[in-house]
mmCIF file of C-alpha atoms and ligand atoms in Angstrom:
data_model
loop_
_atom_site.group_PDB
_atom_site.id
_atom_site.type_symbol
_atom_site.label_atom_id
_atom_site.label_comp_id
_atom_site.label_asym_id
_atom_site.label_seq_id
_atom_site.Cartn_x
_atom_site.Cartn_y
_atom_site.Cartn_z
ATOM 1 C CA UNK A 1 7.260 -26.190 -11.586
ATOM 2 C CA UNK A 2 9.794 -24.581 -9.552
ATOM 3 C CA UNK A 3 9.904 -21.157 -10.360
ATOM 4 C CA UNK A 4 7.892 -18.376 -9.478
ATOM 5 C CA UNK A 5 5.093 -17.704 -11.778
ATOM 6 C CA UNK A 6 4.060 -14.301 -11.870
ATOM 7 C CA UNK A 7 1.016 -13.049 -14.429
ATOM 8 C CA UNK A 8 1.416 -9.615 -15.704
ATOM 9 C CA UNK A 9 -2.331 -8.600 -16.598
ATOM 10 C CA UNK A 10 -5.845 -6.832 -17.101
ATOM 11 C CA UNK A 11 -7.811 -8.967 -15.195
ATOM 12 C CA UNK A 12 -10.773 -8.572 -17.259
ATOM 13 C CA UNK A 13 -8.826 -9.400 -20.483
ATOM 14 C CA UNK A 14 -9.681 -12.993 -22.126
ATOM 15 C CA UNK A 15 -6.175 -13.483 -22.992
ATOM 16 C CA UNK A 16 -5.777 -12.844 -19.195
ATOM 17 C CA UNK A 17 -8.145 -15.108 -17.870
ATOM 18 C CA UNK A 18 -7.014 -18.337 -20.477
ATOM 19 C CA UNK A 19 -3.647 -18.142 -18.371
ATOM 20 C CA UNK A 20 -5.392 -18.321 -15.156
ATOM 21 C CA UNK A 21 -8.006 -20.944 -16.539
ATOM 22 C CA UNK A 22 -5.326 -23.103 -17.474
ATOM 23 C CA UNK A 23 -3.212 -22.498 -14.071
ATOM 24 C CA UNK A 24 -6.236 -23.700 -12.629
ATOM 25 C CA UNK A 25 -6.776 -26.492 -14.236
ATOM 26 C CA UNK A 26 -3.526 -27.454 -13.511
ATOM 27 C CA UNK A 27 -3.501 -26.466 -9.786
ATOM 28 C CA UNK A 28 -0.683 -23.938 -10.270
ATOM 29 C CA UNK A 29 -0.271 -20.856 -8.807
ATOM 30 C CA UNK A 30 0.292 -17.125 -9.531
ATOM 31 C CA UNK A 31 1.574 -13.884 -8.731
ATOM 32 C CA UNK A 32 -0.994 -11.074 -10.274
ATOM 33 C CA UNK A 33 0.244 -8.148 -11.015
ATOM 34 C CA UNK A 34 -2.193 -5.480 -12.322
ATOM 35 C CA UNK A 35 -1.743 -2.858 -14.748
ATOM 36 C CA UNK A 36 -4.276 -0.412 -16.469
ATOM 37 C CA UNK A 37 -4.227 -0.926 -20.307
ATOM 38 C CA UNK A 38 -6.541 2.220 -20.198
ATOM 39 C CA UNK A 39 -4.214 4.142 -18.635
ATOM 40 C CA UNK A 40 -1.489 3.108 -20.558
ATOM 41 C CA UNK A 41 0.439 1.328 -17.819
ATOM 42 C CA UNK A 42 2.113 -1.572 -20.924
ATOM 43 C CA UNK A 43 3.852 1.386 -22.755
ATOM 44 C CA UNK A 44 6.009 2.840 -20.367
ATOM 45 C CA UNK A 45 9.527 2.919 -20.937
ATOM 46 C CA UNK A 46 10.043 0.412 -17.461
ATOM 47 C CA UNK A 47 7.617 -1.988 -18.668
ATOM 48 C CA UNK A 48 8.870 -1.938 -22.606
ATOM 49 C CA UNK A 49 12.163 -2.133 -21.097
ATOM 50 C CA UNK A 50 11.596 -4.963 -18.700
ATOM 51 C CA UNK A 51 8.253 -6.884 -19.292
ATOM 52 C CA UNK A 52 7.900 -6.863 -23.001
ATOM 53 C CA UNK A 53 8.630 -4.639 -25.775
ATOM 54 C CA UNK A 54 5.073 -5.078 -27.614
ATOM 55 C CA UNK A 55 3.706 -2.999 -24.976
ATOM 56 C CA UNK A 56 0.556 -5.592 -23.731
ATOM 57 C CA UNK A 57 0.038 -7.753 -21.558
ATOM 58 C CA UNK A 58 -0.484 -10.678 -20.346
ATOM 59 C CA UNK A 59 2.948 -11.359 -20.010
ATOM 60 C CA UNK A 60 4.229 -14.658 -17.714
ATOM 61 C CA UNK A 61 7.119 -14.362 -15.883
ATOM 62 C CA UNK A 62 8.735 -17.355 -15.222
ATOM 63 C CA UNK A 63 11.696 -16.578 -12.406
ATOM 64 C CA UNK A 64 13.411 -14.155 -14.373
ATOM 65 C CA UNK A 65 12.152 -14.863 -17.974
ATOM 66 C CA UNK A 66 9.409 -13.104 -19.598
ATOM 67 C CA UNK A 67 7.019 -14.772 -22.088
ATOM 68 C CA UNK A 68 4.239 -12.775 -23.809
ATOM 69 C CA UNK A 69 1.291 -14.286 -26.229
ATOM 70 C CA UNK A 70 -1.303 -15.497 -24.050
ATOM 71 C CA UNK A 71 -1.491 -18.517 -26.258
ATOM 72 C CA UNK A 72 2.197 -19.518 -25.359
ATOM 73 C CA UNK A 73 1.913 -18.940 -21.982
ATOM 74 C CA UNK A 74 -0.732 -21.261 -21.696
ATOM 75 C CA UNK A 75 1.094 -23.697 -23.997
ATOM 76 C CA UNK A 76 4.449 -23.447 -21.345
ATOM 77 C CA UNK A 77 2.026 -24.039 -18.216
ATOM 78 C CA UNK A 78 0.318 -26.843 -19.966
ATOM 79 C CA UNK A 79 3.149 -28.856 -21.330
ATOM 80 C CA UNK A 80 3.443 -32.535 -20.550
ATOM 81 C CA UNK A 81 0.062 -32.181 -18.897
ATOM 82 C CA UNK A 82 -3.175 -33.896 -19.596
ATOM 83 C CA UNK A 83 -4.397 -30.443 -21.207
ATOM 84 C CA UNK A 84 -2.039 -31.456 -24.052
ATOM 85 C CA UNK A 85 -3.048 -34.514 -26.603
ATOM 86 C CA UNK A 86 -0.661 -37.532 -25.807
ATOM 87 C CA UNK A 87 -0.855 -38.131 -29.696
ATOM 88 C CA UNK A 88 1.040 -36.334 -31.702
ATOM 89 C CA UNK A 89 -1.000 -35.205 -34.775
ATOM 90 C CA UNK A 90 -3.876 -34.326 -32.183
ATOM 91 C CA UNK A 91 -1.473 -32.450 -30.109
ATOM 92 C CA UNK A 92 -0.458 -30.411 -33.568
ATOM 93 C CA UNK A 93 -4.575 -30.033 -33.718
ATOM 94 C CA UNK A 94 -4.715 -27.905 -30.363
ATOM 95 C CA UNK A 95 -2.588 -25.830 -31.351
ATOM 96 C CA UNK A 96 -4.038 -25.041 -34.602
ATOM 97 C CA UNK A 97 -6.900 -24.324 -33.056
ATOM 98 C CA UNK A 98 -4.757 -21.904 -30.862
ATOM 99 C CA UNK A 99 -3.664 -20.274 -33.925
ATOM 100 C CA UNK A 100 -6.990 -19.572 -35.268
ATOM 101 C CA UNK A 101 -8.322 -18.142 -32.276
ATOM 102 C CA UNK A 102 -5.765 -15.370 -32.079
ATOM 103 C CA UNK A 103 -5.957 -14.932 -36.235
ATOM 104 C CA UNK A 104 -9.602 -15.498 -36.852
ATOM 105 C CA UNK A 105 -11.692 -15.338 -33.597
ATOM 106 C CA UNK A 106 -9.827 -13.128 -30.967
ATOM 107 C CA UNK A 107 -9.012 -10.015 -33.942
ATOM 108 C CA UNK A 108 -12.769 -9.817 -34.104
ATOM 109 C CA UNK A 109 -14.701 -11.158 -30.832
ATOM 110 C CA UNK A 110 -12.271 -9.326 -28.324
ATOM 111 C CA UNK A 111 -11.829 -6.377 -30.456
ATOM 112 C CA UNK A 112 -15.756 -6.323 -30.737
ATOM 113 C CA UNK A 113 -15.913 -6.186 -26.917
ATOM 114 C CA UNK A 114 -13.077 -4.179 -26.075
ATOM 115 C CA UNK A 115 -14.669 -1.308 -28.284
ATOM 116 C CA UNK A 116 -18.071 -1.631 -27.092
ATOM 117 C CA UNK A 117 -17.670 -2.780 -23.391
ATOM 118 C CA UNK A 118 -14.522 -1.076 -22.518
ATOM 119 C CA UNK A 119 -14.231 2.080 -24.695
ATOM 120 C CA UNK A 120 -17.542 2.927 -25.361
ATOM 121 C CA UNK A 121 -19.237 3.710 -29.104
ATOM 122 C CA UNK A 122 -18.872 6.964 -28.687
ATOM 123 C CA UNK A 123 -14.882 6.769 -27.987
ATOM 124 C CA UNK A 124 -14.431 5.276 -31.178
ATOM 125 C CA UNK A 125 -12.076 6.724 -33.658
ATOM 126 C CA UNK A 126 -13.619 6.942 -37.466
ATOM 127 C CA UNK A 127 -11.107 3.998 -38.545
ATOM 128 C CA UNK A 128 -12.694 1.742 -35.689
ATOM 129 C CA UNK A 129 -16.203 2.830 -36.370
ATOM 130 C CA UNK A 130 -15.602 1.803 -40.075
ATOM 131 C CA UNK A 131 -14.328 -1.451 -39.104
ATOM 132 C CA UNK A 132 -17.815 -2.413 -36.866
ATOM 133 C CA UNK A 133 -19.756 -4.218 -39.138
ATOM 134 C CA UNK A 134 -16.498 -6.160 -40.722
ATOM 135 C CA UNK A 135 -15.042 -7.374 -37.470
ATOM 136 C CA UNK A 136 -18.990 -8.368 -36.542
ATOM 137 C CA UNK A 137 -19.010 -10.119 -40.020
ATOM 138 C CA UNK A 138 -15.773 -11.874 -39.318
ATOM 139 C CA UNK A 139 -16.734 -12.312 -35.575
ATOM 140 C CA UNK A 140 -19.922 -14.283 -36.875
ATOM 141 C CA UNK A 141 -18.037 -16.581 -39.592
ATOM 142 C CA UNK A 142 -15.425 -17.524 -36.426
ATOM 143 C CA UNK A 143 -18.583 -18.588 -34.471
ATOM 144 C CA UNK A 144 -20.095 -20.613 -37.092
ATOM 145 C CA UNK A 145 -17.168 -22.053 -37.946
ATOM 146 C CA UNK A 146 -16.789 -23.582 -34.397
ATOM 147 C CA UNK A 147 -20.859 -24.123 -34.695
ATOM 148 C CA UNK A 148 -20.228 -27.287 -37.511
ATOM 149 C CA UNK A 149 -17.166 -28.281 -35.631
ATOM 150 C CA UNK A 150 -19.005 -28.291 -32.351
ATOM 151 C CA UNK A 151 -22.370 -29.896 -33.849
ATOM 152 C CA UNK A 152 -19.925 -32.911 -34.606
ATOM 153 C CA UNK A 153 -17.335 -33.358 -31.275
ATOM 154 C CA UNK A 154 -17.486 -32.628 -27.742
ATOM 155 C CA UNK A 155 -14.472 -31.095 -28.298
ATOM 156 C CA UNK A 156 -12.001 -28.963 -30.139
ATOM 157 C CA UNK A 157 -9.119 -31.401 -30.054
ATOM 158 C CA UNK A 158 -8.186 -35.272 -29.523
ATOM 159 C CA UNK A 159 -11.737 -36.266 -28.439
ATOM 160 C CA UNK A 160 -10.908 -34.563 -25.070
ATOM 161 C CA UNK A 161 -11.035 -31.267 -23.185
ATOM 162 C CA UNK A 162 -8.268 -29.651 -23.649
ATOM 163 C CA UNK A 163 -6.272 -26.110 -23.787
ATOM 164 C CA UNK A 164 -7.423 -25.260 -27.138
ATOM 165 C CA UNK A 165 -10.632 -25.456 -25.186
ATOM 166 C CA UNK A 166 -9.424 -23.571 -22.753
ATOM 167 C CA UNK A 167 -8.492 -20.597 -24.845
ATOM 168 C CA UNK A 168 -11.645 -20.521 -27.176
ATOM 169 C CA UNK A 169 -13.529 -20.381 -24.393
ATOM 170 C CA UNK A 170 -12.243 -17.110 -22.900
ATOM 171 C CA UNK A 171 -13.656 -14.655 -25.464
ATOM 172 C CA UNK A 172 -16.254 -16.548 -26.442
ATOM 173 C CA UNK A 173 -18.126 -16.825 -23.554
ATOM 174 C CA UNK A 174 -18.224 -12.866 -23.220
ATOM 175 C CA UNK A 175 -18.862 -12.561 -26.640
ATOM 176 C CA UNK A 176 -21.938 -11.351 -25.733
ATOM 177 C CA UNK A 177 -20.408 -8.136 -24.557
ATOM 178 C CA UNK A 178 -19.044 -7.674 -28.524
ATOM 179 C CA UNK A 179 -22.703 -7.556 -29.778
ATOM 180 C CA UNK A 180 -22.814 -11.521 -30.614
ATOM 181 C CA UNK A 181 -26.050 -13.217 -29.920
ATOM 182 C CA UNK A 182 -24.600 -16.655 -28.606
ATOM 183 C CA UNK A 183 -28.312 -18.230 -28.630
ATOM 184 C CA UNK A 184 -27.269 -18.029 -32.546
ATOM 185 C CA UNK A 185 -24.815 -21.025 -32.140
ATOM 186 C CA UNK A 186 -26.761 -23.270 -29.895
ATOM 187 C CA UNK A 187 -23.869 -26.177 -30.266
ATOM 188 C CA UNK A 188 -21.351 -23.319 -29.160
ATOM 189 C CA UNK A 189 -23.572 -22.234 -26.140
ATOM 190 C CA UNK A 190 -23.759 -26.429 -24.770
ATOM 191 C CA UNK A 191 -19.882 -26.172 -25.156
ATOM 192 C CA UNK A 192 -19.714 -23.095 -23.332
ATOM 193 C CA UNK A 193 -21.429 -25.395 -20.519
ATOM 194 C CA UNK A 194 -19.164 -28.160 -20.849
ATOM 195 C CA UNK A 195 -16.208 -26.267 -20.175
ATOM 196 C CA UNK A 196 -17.671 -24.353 -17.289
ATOM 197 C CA UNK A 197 -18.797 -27.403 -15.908
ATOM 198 C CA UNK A 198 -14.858 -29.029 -15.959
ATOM 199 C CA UNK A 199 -13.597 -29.447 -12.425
ATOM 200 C CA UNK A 200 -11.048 -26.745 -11.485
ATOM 201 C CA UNK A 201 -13.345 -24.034 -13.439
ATOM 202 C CA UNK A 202 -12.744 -20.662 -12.106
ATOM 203 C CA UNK A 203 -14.720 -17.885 -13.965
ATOM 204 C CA UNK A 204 -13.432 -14.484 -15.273
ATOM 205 C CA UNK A 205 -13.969 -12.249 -11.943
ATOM 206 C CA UNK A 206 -11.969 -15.218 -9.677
HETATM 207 N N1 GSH B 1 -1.735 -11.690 -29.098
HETATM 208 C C1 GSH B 1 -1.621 -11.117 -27.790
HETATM 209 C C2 GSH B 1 -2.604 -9.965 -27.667
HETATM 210 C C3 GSH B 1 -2.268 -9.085 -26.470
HETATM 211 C C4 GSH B 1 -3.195 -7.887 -26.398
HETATM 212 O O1 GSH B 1 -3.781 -7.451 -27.401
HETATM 213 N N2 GSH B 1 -3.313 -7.354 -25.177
HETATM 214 C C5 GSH B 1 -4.195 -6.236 -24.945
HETATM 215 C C6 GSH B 1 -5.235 -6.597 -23.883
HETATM 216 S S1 GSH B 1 -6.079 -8.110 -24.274
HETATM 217 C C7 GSH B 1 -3.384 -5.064 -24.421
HETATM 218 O O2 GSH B 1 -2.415 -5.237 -23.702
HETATM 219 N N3 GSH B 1 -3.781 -3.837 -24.759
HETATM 220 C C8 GSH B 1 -3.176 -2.654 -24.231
HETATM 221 C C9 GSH B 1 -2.361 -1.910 -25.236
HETATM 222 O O3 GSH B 1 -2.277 -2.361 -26.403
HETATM 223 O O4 GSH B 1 -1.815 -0.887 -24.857
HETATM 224 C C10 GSH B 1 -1.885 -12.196 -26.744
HETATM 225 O O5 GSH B 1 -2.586 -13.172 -27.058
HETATM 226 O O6 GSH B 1 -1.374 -12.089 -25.622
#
């Protein structure tokens, strides 16, 4: 890769940390640059004007181009690498499990923590606080779901690790901070060691 890459980012966001996870997995390097989602610093009219209209990061900047969804920045870092499935059909397989994560784990698991970690309980608007015990219920049914597909394979995709591993793993190893018990999903918790254990691992706080 020739271009600069430059992450736009909360460093303590999971969606964040996936893009850095893969970057180092690949031996690539970035630019940080930090903003303050609590602050507001995504919604000014210089960074909806320039970074990305949606207002959130991450955002990659590739030379002069702008990419936001965490998912497909990770997906533009790791193409043509061996974090991608050679076959075809398992290669379609990561990235369902890319979907998912952002429809059926990250809506619930990151939203858990970001409420309880970041904002506090008590910060909580009445919608939010009526949405608790739904986004745990969900939360739960994302973790058992990758409990049975974990009992059965190493991995989420093509037999290997790969970036679908990659991105499950940043919320759900802090999932903990949401109000999940992870001891609940013991085949998710030896997972959770397999990836850390990958060479090239850099945690969260790196
Ligand atoms: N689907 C997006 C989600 C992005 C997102 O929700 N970003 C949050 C932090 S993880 C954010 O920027 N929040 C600040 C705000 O909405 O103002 C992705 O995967 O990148």
């Amino acid at each position: 890769m020739t271009e600069t890459l430059i992450l736009h980012e909360y460093a303590l966001s999971g969606n964040c940390y996936k893009i850095r996870l893969t970057a180092a997995h690949l031996g690539l390097v970035l630019e940080r640059r930090e903003y303050d989602i609590m602050k507001g610093e995504t919604r000014t009219p210089a960074f909806l004007a320039t970074v990305s209209p949606n207002g959130r990061i991450p955002v990659l900047q590739v030379g002069d181009r702008f990419l936001p969804e965490s998912n497909a920045a990770c997906w533009y870092l790791a193409d043509g690498s061996h974090l991608l499935p050679a076959d075809r059909f398992d290669r379609a397989d990561d990235l369902r499990w890319m979907c998912w994560e952002q429809y059926n784990h990250e809506p619930n698991i990151a939203t858990l923590r970001f409420w309880k970690a970041f904002l506090g309980e008590d910060k909580l608007s009445e919608l939010q606080r009526a949405q608790l015990e739904g986004k745990w219920m969900a939360g739960h049914d994302a973790l058992c779901l990758m409990e049975r597909h974990l009992a059965k394979n190493d991995w989420f995709a093509g037999g290997a690790f790969s970036l679908a591993d990659i991105c499950l793993y940043a919320y759900t190893h802090v999932a903990g901070e949401g109000g999940f018990t992870l001891s609940r999903y013991p085949a998710v918790e030896a997972w959770l060691a397999r990836v850390a254990a990958q060479p090239g691992h850099v945690t969260i706080d790196a």
